[in-house]
Structure formats: C-alpha cells, structure tokens
PDB file of C-alpha atoms in Angstrom:
ATOM      1  CA  UNK A   1      11.305   9.903 -10.695  1.00 62.00           C
ATOM      2  CA  UNK A   2       8.758  12.366  -9.379  1.00 74.00           C
ATOM      3  CA  UNK A   3       7.528  10.367  -6.432  1.00 79.00           C
ATOM      4  CA  UNK A   4       9.368   9.197  -3.278  1.00 81.00           C
ATOM      5  CA  UNK A   5      11.097   5.850  -2.965  1.00 83.00           C
ATOM      6  CA  UNK A   6       8.547   3.276  -1.851  1.00 85.00           C
ATOM      7  CA  UNK A   7      10.776   0.238  -2.070  1.00 83.00           C
ATOM      8  CA  UNK A   8      10.684  -0.356   1.736  1.00 83.00           C
ATOM      9  CA  UNK A   9       7.490   1.456   2.636  1.00 82.00           C
ATOM     10  CA  UNK A  10       5.982  -1.782   4.007  1.00 80.00           C
ATOM     11  CA  UNK A  11       8.636  -2.082   6.623  1.00 77.00           C
ATOM     12  CA  UNK A  12       6.888  -0.517   9.663  1.00 67.00           C
ATOM     13  CA  UNK A  13      10.199  -0.281  11.471  1.00 60.00           C
ATOM     14  CA  UNK A  14      11.427   1.960   8.649  1.00 55.00           C
ATOM     15  CA  UNK A  15       8.270   3.904   7.935  1.00 59.00           C
ATOM     16  CA  UNK A  16       5.673   4.473  10.670  1.00 68.00           C
ATOM     17  CA  UNK A  17       3.074   7.144  10.163  1.00 83.00           C
ATOM     18  CA  UNK A  18      -0.506   7.798  11.174  1.00 88.00           C
ATOM     19  CA  UNK A  19      -3.449   8.814   9.047  1.00 90.00           C
ATOM     20  CA  UNK A  20      -4.595  12.422   9.159  1.00 91.00           C
ATOM     21  CA  UNK A  21      -6.984  13.594  11.843  1.00 91.00           C
ATOM     22  CA  UNK A  22      -9.803  13.682   9.289  1.00 92.00           C
ATOM     23  CA  UNK A  23      -9.666   9.885   8.659  1.00 92.00           C
ATOM     24  CA  UNK A  24      -7.692   8.647  11.700  1.00 93.00           C
ATOM     25  CA  UNK A  25     -10.577   7.148  13.783  1.00 95.00           C
ATOM     26  CA  UNK A  26     -12.351   5.535  10.833  1.00 95.00           C
ATOM     27  CA  UNK A  27      -9.100   4.036   9.338  1.00 94.00           C
ATOM     28  CA  UNK A  28      -7.552   2.865  12.572  1.00 93.00           C
ATOM     29  CA  UNK A  29     -10.807   1.069  13.320  1.00 94.00           C
ATOM     30  CA  UNK A  30     -10.902  -0.402   9.790  1.00 93.00           C
ATOM     31  CA  UNK A  31      -7.288  -1.637  10.073  1.00 90.00           C
ATOM     32  CA  UNK A  32      -7.493  -2.990  13.624  1.00 91.00           C
ATOM     33  CA  UNK A  33      -5.633  -0.058  15.145  1.00 90.00           C
ATOM     34  CA  UNK A  34      -2.625  -0.588  12.835  1.00 88.00           C
ATOM     35  CA  UNK A  35      -1.433   2.965  12.046  1.00 88.00           C
ATOM     36  CA  UNK A  36       0.962   1.896   9.325  1.00 86.00           C
ATOM     37  CA  UNK A  37      -1.775   0.063   7.290  1.00 88.00           C
ATOM     38  CA  UNK A  38      -4.185   2.900   7.921  1.00 91.00           C
ATOM     39  CA  UNK A  39      -1.664   5.498   6.696  1.00 90.00           C
ATOM     40  CA  UNK A  40      -0.808   3.531   3.534  1.00 90.00           C
ATOM     41  CA  UNK A  41      -4.510   3.065   2.774  1.00 94.00           C
ATOM     42  CA  UNK A  42      -5.133   6.770   3.269  1.00 93.00           C
ATOM     43  CA  UNK A  43      -2.221   7.661   0.994  1.00 91.00           C
ATOM     44  CA  UNK A  44      -3.731   5.573  -1.789  1.00 93.00           C
ATOM     45  CA  UNK A  45      -7.434   6.347  -1.228  1.00 95.00           C
ATOM     46  CA  UNK A  46      -7.114   9.999  -0.220  1.00 94.00           C
ATOM     47  CA  UNK A  47      -3.766  11.138  -1.592  1.00 90.00           C
ATOM     48  CA  UNK A  48      -4.212  14.824  -0.676  1.00 89.00           C
ATOM     49  CA  UNK A  49      -5.023  14.100   2.963  1.00 90.00           C
ATOM     50  CA  UNK A  50      -1.358  14.489   3.953  1.00 85.00           C
ATOM     51  CA  UNK A  51       0.507  16.374   2.899  1.00 83.00           C
ATOM     52  CA  UNK A  52      -2.285  18.563   1.623  1.00 80.00           C
ATOM     53  CA  UNK A  53       0.040  19.852  -1.148  1.00 82.00           C
ATOM     54  CA  UNK A  54       0.883  16.316  -2.351  1.00 83.00           C
ATOM     55  CA  UNK A  55       1.632  15.947  -6.066  1.00 86.00           C
ATOM     56  CA  UNK A  56       0.084  12.510  -6.099  1.00 86.00           C
ATOM     57  CA  UNK A  57      -2.967  12.258  -8.299  1.00 87.00           C
ATOM     58  CA  UNK A  58      -6.315  11.085  -6.945  1.00 91.00           C
ATOM     59  CA  UNK A  59      -6.933   8.024  -9.124  1.00 92.00           C
ATOM     60  CA  UNK A  60     -10.407   7.507  -7.649  1.00 94.00           C
ATOM     61  CA  UNK A  61      -9.582   3.999  -6.439  1.00 95.00           C
ATOM     62  CA  UNK A  62     -12.438   1.923  -5.038  1.00 95.00           C
ATOM     63  CA  UNK A  63     -12.124   0.584  -1.506  1.00 94.00           C
ATOM     64  CA  UNK A  64     -11.218  -2.804  -3.018  1.00 94.00           C
ATOM     65  CA  UNK A  65      -8.483  -1.399  -5.253  1.00 95.00           C
ATOM     66  CA  UNK A  66      -7.145   0.789  -2.458  1.00 95.00           C
ATOM     67  CA  UNK A  67      -6.998  -2.235  -0.142  1.00 94.00           C
ATOM     68  CA  UNK A  68      -5.173  -4.292  -2.819  1.00 93.00           C
ATOM     69  CA  UNK A  69      -2.610  -1.466  -3.273  1.00 93.00           C
ATOM     70  CA  UNK A  70      -2.215  -1.151   0.485  1.00 92.00           C
ATOM     71  CA  UNK A  71      -1.484  -4.896   0.679  1.00 90.00           C
ATOM     72  CA  UNK A  72       1.012  -4.654  -2.130  1.00 92.00           C
ATOM     73  CA  UNK A  73       2.746  -1.578  -0.612  1.00 91.00           C
ATOM     74  CA  UNK A  74       2.911  -3.399   2.780  1.00 88.00           C
ATOM     75  CA  UNK A  75       4.751  -6.270   0.941  1.00 88.00           C
ATOM     76  CA  UNK A  76       7.539  -3.871  -0.092  1.00 88.00           C
ATOM     77  CA  UNK A  77      10.008  -4.588   2.636  1.00 84.00           C
ATOM     78  CA  UNK A  78      13.744  -5.125   2.835  1.00 79.00           C
ATOM     79  CA  UNK A  79      14.379  -8.856   2.033  1.00 73.00           C
ATOM     80  CA  UNK A  80      15.226 -11.031   5.054  1.00 67.00           C
ATOM     81  CA  UNK A  81      18.128 -13.370   4.373  1.00 68.00           C
ATOM     82  CA  UNK A  82      18.117 -17.114   4.982  1.00 66.00           C
ATOM     83  CA  UNK A  83      14.391 -17.477   5.568  1.00 62.00           C
ATOM     84  CA  UNK A  84      12.281 -19.847   3.552  1.00 64.00           C
ATOM     85  CA  UNK A  85       8.634 -18.929   3.227  1.00 59.00           C
ATOM     86  CA  UNK A  86       5.878 -21.499   3.254  1.00 59.00           C
ATOM     87  CA  UNK A  87       4.282 -21.413  -0.189  1.00 61.00           C
ATOM     88  CA  UNK A  88       0.611 -20.491  -0.295  1.00 60.00           C
ATOM     89  CA  UNK A  89      -1.838 -22.410  -2.474  1.00 63.00           C
ATOM     90  CA  UNK A  90      -3.480 -20.088  -4.933  1.00 58.00           C
ATOM     91  CA  UNK A  91      -6.139 -20.437  -7.522  1.00 58.00           C
ATOM     92  CA  UNK A  92      -4.894 -20.177 -11.069  1.00 64.00           C
ATOM     93  CA  UNK A  93      -7.878 -17.983 -11.986  1.00 69.00           C
ATOM     94  CA  UNK A  94      -7.945 -15.570  -9.065  1.00 80.00           C
ATOM     95  CA  UNK A  95      -5.245 -13.019  -8.175  1.00 82.00           C
ATOM     96  CA  UNK A  96      -4.025 -12.707  -4.626  1.00 87.00           C
ATOM     97  CA  UNK A  97      -4.392  -9.312  -2.981  1.00 84.00           C
ATOM     98  CA  UNK A  98      -0.599  -8.750  -3.467  1.00 85.00           C
ATOM     99  CA  UNK A  99      -0.863  -9.630  -7.185  1.00 87.00           C
ATOM    100  CA  UNK A 100      -3.868  -7.378  -7.657  1.00 87.00           C
ATOM    101  CA  UNK A 101      -2.095  -4.560  -5.864  1.00 86.00           C
ATOM    102  CA  UNK A 102       1.106  -5.142  -7.868  1.00 88.00           C
ATOM    103  CA  UNK A 103      -0.884  -4.913 -11.114  1.00 86.00           C
ATOM    104  CA  UNK A 104      -2.649  -1.755 -10.013  1.00 87.00           C
ATOM    105  CA  UNK A 105       0.680  -0.232  -8.852  1.00 86.00           C
ATOM    106  CA  UNK A 106       2.226  -0.982 -12.270  1.00 86.00           C
ATOM    107  CA  UNK A 107      -0.700   0.654 -14.079  1.00 84.00           C
ATOM    108  CA  UNK A 108      -1.228   3.774 -11.896  1.00 83.00           C
ATOM    109  CA  UNK A 109       1.780   4.359  -9.638  1.00 86.00           C
ATOM    110  CA  UNK A 110       4.953   3.193 -11.449  1.00 81.00           C
ATOM    111  CA  UNK A 111       5.129   6.284 -13.686  1.00 80.00           C
ATOM    112  CA  UNK A 112       6.164   8.389 -10.646  1.00 82.00           C
ATOM    113  CA  UNK A 113       7.446   5.749  -8.212  1.00 86.00           C
ATOM    114  CA  UNK A 114       9.216   3.308 -10.567  1.00 80.00           C
ATOM    115  CA  UNK A 115       8.238  -0.320 -11.271  1.00 76.00           C
ATOM    116  CA  UNK A 116       9.480  -1.595  -7.881  1.00 72.00           C
ATOM    117  CA  UNK A 117       8.694   1.586  -5.929  1.00 76.00           C
ATOM    118  CA  UNK A 118      12.238   2.950  -6.143  1.00 77.00           C
TER     119      UNK A 118
END
C-alpha cells in the first residue's frame, strides 16, 4: 500500500494530533475542541495541510462527505473484548454517518490505504 495504516486511527489514545495552524481555531471550534476529530477532518478535507508534501490526493470532498469520512475513520479502533453494544435503530433507506463514510472510504481511499485501512 502507498498510504499509512489507518486501521486504528480512530483510537485517540493511539493517535492524537492537532490540525495545522491554518485551520486549527476554526476546526477545534467546529469539533467542540476535540483535536483528534479536527485533525482527522483536516486530513480528509485539506489533505496537503500537514504534512505539506503529503501524497494524499485532494478529492474535493464536500463538508458533508468529509464529515462522514471523519466519523468512519473515528470508528476504526482496536476492538474491545467482551463488550456488547446496544444496537441502534436505523432507517432502511438512509445510511448512518459511519456507513456513508465507509462507502466513501471504499471508493476514494482504499486504493492507497486498503479496504479496512490497513
């Protein structure tokens, strides 16, 4: 793969970064001062913000698409053993943000980062 392993990028204990100075104030405010979410969003929406010599292509994602990808990337964490999650009700017609992000990731990102971000 060309891109880095993203399979645990959503685990803020494993990967904590801050958005670049150019977007920091705006994105921290947008993501309720959560630097990890702001950094992930910036990496998707403005891929050349940091590092400036990034090989990641600017796909021209809309804010809605970049947010969906951020939610999906944040879901990529190391599985926790012996925990049952409460199932969420979902509409059969509408994708959840994670599903939308997963679909966008498969279409635009998996070529370099692999289907599951590895």
